Tab-separated table of C-alpha atoms and ligand atoms in Angstrom:
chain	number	residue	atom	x	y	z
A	256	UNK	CA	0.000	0.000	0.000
A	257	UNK	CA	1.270	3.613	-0.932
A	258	UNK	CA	1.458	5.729	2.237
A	259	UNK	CA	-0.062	9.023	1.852
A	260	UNK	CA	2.429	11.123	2.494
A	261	UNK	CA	4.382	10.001	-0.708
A	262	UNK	CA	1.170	11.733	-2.461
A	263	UNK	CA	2.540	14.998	-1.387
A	264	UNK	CA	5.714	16.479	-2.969
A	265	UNK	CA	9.046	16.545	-0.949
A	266	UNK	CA	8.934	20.472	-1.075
A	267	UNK	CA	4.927	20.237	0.499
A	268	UNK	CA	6.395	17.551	3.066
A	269	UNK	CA	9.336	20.000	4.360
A	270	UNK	CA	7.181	22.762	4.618
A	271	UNK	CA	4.833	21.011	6.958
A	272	UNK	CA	7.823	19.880	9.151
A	273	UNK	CA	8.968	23.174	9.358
A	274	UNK	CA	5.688	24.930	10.293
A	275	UNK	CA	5.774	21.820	13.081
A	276	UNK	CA	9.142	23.046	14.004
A	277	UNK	CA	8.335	26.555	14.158
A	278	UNK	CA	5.942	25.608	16.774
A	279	UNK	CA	8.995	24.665	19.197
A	280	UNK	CA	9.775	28.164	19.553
A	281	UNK	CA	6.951	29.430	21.749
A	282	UNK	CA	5.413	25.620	22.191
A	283	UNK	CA	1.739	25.016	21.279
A	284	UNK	CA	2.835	21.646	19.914
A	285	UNK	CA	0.305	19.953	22.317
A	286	UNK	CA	-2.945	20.882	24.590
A	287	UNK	CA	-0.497	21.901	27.557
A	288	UNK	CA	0.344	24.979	25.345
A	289	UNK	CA	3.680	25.854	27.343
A	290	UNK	CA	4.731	28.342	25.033
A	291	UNK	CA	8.326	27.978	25.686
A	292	UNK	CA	10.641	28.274	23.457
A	293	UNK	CA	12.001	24.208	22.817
A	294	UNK	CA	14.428	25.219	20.286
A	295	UNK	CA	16.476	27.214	23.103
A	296	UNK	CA	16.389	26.892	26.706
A	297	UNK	CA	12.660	26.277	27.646
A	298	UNK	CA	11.349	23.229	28.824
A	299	UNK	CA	7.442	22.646	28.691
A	300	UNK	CA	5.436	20.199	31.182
A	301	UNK	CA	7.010	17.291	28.666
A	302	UNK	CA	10.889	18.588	29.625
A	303	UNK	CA	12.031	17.506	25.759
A	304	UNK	CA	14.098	20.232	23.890
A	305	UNK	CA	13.885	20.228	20.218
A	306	UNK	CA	15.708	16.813	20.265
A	307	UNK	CA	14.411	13.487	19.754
A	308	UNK	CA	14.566	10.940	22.386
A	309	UNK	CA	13.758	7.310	21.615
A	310	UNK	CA	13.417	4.927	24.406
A	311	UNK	CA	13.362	1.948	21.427
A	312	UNK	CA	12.936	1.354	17.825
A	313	UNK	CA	11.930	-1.976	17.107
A	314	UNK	CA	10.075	-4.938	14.951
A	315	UNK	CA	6.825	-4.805	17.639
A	316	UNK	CA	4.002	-7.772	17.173
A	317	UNK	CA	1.874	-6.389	20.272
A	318	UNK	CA	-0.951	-4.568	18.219
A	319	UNK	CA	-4.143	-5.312	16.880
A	320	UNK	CA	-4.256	-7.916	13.783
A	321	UNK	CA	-4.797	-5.743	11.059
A	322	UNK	CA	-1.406	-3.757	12.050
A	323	UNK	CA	1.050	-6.755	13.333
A	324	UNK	CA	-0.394	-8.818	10.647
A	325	UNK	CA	2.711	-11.758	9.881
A	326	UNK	CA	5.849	-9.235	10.352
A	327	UNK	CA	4.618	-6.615	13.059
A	328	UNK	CA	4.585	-2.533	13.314
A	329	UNK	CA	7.969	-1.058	13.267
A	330	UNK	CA	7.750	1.000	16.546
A	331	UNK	CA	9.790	4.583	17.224
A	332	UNK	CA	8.608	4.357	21.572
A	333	UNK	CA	9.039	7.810	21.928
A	334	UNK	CA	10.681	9.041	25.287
A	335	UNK	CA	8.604	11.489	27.955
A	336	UNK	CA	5.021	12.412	27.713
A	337	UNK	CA	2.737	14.840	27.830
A	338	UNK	CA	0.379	12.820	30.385
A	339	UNK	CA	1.551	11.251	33.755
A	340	UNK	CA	-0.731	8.562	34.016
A	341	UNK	CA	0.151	7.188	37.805
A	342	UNK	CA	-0.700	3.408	36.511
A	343	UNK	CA	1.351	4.607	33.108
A	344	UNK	CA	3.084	0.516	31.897
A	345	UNK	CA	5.415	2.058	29.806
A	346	UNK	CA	6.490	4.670	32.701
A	347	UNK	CA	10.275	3.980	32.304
A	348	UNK	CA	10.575	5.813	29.224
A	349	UNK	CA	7.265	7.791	29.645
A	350	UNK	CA	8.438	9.288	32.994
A	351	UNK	CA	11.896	8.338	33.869
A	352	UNK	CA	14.014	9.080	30.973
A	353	UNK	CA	15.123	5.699	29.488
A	354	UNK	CA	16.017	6.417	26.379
A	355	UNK	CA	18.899	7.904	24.090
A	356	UNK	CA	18.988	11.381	22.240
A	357	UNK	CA	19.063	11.046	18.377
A	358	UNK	CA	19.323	13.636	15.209
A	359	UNK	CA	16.467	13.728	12.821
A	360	UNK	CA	18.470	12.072	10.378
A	361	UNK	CA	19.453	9.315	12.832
A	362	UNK	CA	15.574	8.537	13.530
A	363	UNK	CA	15.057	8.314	10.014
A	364	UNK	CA	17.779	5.852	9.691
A	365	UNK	CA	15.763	4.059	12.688
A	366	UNK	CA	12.663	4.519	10.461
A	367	UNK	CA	14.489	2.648	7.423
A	368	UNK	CA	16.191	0.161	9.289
A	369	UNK	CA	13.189	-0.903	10.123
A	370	UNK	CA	11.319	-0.826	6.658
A	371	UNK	CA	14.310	-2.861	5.829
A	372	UNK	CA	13.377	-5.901	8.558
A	373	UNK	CA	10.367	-6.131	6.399
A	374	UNK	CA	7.300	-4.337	8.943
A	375	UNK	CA	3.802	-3.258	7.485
A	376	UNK	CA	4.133	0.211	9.456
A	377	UNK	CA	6.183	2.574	10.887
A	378	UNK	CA	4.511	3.048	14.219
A	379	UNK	CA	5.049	6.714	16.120
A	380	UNK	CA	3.946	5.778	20.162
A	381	UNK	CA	3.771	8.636	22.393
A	382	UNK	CA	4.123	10.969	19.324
A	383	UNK	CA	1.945	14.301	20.795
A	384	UNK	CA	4.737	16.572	22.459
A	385	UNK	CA	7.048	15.497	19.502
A	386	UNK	CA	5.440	16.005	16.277
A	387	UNK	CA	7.409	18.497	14.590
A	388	UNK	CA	11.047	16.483	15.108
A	389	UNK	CA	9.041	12.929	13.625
A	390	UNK	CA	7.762	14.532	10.806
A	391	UNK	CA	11.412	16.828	9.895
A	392	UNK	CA	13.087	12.603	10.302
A	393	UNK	CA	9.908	11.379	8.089
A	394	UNK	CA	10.779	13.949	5.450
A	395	UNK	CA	14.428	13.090	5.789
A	396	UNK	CA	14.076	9.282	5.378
A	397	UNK	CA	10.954	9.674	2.952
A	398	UNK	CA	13.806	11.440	0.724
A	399	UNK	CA	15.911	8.337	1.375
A	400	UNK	CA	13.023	5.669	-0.179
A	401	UNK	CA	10.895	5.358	2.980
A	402	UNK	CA	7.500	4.243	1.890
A	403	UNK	CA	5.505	2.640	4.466
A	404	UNK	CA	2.494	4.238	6.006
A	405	UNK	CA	2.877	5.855	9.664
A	406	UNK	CA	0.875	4.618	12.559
A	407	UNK	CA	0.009	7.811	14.842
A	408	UNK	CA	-0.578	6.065	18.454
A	409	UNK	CA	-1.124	8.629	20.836
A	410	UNK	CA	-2.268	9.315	24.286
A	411	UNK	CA	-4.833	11.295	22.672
A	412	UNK	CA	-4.456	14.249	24.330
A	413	UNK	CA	-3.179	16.459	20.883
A	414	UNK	CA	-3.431	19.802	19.630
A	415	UNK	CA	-5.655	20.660	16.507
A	416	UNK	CA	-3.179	22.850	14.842
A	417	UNK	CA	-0.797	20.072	15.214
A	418	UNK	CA	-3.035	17.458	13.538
A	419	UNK	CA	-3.855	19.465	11.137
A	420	UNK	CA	0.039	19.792	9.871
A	421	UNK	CA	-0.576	15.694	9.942
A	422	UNK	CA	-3.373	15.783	6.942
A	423	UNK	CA	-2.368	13.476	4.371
A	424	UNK	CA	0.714	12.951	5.742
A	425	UNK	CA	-0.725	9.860	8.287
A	426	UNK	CA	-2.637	7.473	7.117
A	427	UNK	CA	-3.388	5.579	10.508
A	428	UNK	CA	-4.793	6.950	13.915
A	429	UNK	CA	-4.733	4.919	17.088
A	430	UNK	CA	-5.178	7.145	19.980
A	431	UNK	CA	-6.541	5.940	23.190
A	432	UNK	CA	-9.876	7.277	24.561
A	433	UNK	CA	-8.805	7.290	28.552
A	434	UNK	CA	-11.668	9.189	30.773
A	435	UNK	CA	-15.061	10.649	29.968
A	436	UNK	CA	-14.477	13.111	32.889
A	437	UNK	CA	-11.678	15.328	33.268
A	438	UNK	CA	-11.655	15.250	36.745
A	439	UNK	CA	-10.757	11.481	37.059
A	440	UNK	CA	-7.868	12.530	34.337
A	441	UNK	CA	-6.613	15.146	36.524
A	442	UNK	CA	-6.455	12.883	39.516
A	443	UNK	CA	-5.114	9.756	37.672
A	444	UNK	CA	-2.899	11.402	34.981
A	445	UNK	CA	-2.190	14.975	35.987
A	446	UNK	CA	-3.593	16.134	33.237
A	447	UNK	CA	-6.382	19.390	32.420
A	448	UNK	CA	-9.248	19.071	30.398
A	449	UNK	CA	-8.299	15.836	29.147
A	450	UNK	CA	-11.850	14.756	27.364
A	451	UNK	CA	-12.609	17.991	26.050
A	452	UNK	CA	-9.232	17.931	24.193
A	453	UNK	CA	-8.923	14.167	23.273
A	454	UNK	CA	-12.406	14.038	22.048
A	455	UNK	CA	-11.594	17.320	19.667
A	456	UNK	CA	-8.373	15.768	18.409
A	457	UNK	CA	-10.220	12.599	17.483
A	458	UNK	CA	-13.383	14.353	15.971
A	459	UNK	CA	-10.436	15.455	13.973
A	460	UNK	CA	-8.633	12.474	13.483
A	461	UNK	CA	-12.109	10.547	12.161
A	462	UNK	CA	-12.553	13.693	9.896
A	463	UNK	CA	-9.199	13.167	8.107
A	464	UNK	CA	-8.923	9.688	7.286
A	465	UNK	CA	-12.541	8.399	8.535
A	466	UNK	CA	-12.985	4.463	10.199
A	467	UNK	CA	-10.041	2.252	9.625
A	468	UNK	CA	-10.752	0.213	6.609
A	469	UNK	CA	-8.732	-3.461	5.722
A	470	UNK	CA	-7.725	-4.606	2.320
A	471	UNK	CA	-8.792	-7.796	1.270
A	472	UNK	CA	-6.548	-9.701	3.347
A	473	UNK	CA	-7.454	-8.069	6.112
A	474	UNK	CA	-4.367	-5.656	6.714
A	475	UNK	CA	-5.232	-2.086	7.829
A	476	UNK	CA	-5.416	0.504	4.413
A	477	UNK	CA	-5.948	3.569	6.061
A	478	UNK	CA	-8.146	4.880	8.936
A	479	UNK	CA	-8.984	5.142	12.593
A	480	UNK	CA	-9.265	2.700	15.647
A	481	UNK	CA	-9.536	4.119	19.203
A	482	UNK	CA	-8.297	2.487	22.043
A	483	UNK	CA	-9.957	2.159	25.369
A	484	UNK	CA	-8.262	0.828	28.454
A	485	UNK	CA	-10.964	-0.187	31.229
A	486	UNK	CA	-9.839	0.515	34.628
A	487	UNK	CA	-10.772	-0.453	37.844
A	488	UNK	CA	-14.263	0.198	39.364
A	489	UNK	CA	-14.919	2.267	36.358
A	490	UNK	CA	-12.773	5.352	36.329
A	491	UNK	CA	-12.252	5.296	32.696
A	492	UNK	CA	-15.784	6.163	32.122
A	493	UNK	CA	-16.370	2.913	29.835
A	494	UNK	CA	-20.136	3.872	28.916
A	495	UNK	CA	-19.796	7.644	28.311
A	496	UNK	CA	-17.000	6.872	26.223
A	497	UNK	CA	-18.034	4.197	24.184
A	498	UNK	CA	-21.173	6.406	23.483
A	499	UNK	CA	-19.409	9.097	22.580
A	500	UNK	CA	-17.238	6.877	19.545
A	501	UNK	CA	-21.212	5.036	18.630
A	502	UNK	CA	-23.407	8.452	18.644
A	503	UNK	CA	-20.673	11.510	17.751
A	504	UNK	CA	-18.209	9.262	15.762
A	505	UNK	CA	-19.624	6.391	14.175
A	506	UNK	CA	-20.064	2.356	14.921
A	507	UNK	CA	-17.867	1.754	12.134
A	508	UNK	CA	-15.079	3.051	13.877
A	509	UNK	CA	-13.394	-0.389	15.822
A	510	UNK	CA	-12.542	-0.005	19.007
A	511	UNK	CA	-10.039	-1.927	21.155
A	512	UNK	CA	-11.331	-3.025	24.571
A	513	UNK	CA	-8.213	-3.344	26.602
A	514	UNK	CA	-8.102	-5.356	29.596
A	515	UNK	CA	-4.618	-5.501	30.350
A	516	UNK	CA	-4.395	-2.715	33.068
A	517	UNK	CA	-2.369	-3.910	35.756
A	518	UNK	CA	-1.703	-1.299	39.142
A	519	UNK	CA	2.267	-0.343	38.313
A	520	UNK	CA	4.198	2.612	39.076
A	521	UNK	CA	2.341	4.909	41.191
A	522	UNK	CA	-0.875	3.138	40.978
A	523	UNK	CA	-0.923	0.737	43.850
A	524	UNK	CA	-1.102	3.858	46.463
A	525	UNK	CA	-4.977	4.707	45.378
A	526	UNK	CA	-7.565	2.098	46.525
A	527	UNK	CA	-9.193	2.630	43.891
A	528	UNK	CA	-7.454	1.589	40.954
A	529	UNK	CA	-4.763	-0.602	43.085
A	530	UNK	CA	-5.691	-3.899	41.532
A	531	UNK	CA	-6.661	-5.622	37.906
A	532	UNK	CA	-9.982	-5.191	36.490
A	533	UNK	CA	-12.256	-7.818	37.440
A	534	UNK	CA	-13.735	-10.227	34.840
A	535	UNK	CA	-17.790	-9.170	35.332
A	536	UNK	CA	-16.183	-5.765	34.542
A	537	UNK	CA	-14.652	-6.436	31.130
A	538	UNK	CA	-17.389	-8.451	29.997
A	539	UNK	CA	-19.693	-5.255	31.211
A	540	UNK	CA	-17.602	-3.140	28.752
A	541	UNK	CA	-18.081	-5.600	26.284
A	542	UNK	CA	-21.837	-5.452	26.237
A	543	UNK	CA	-22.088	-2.117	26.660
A	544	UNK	CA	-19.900	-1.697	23.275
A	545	UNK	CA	-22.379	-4.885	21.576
A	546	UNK	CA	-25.923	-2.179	22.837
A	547	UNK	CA	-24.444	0.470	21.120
A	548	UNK	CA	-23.545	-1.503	17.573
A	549	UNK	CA	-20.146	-0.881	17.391
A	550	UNK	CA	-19.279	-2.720	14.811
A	551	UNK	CA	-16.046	-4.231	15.348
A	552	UNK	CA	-14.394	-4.778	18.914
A	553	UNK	CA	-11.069	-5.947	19.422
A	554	UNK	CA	-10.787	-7.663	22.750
A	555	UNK	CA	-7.671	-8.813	25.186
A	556	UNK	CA	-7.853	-12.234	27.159
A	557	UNK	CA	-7.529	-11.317	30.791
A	558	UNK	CA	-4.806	-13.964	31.737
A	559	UNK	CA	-3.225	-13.218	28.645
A	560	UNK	CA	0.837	-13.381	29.759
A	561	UNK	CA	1.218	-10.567	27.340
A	562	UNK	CA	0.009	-8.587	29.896
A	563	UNK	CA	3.577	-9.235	31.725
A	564	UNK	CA	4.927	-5.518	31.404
A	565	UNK	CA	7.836	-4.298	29.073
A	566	UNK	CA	11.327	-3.634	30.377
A	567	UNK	CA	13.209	-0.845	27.689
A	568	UNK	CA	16.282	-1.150	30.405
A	569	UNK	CA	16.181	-3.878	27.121
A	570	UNK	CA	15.699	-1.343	24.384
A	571	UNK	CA	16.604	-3.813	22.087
A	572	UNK	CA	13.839	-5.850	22.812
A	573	UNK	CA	11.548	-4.408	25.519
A	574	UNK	CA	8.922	-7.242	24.732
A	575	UNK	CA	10.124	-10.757	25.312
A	576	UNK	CA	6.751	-12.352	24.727
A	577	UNK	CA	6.240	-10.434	21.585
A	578	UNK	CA	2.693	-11.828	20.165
A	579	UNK	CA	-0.625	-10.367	19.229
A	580	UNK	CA	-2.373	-9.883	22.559
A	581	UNK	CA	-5.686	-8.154	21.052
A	582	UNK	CA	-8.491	-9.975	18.670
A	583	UNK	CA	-11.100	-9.435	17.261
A	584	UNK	CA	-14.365	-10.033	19.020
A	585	UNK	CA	-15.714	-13.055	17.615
A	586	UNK	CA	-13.045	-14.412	15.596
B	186	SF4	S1	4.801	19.626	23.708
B	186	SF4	FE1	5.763	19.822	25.759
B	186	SF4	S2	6.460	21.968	25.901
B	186	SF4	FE2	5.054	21.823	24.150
B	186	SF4	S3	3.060	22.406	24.940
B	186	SF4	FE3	3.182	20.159	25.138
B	186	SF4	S4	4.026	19.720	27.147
B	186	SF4	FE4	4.373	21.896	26.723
């Protein structure tokens, strides 16, 4: 499949990564809206200068079918965040640093390295507070013969003007859908106005590229899929949030009904999320997503071993286990 961005001309692609860049310099690239000035001295709430910093780039089979199909997503795990989720699995890298700085031109060696090991996608993770130094590497290695389409899996919580620059350019969102009420993301992930903004970027999101569609062998074309993790005793907001996707969205978006939360990093000091997710709760979540049609549900099994957490202390290989963990419901 040709990825979108090769649709654009080299001189339309560098333009876009520079208006990203430009946002560095009094930073808007995200909801936080810092305005600092990234390219200089200033750090935001996500402390990252104008550098990249990749906790690991590698051959990933952990995603849903359509993406990992038979030789996986090649993943750029971004390092630091714009969220602190306290129960955050990927916290190492998210909120302790692990990771290495890189050039532009050295990510989009990363990027091509890993076309070269044969992956479907090039998957961005954790992309929001570093948007303008991915897409100045994709224009880089895109120049080089990169070709692949670009997997935008994100917290969620981006900034329109950012996406915008993004039109055409991704062909693939897969942002997760984390609280219906900001509150619960201000206690849990430290985060303002978290639904109001996630829900605007992915109005936006569904607007540019629509529901994910598959080819005929069922690999993902082009489209969107939204990610839900449940949490414990319903702080995610599992109802109100899989009603927003059916009735403002569509039920032809899929969504991915995660199950794997487990209470790491900070999480096992709050009662109330301090343990797994039951099984009468998942299989709530599950019928609450069959009452409002949506049409296609990917689910997780709840003893899955997947759900053993990565280490990127191994950056070459952060996940030993390495195998689809999320189907699709029915198949
Ligand atoms: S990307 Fe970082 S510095 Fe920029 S607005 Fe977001 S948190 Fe602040």
């Amino acid at each position: 499949m040709q990825a979108g961005y090769l649709n654009l001309t080299q001189t339309e692609l560098d333009k876009r990564a520079q208006a990203a860049y430009d946002l560095y310099r009094d930073c808007t690239v995200c909801p936080h809206a810092c305005q600092v000035d990234r390219t200089g001295d200033g750090r935001g709430v996500c402390g990252e200068s104008d550098r990249l910093t990749v906790g690991a780039s590698v051959q990933h089979f952990g995603e849903e079918p359509p993406f990992t199909g038979t030789r996986g997503v090649g993943n750029i795990f971004v390092t630091s965040c714009n969220m602190r989720c306290d129960y955050c699995q990927n916290f190492q890298i998210s909120q302790e640093g692990q990771g290495n700085g890189y050039s532009y031109a050295q990510v989009a060696e990363q990027m091509l390295d890993l076309q070269a090991q044969g992956v479907h996608f090039i998957g961005w993770v954790s992309p929001s507070h570093v948007v303008p130094g991915l897409l100045k590497s994709l224009a880089l290695a895109r120049d080089k013969g990169l070709h692949l389409p670009i997997i935008y899996n994100s917290n969620g919580y981006d900034a329109l003007p950012t996406l915008k620059l993004l039109e055409n350019v991704i062909d693939i969102y897969l942002p997760d859908l984390k609280y219906a009420e900001n509150d619960l993301a201000r206690e849990y992930s430290h985060i303002k106005n978290y639904v109001d903004h996630s829900r605007s970027a992915i109005e936006e999101m569904h607007r540019q590229v629509g529901p994910l569609t598959l080819n005929e062998s069922g690999q993902a074309e082009r489209g969107l899929l939204i990610r839900h993790l449940v949490l414990p005793d319903n702080t995610a907001g599992t109802w109100e949030t899989l009603c927003f996707i059916a009735l403002e969205l569509s039920t032809k978006v899929p969504v991915s009904l995660m199950s794997q939360y487990q209470p790491v990093h900070k999480a096992g000091k709050d009662s109330r999320i301090a343990r797994r997710i039951l099984a009468e709760e998942y299989e709530k979540a599950l019928q609450m997503a069959r009452d409002l049609g949506i049409e296609t549900v990917f689910t997780q099994d709840l003893e899955d071993e997947l759900h053993n957490l990565p280490d990127f202390r191994k950056s070459e290989n952060p996940f030993p286990l390495g195998r689809a963990g999320l189907v699709e419901s029915g198949k």
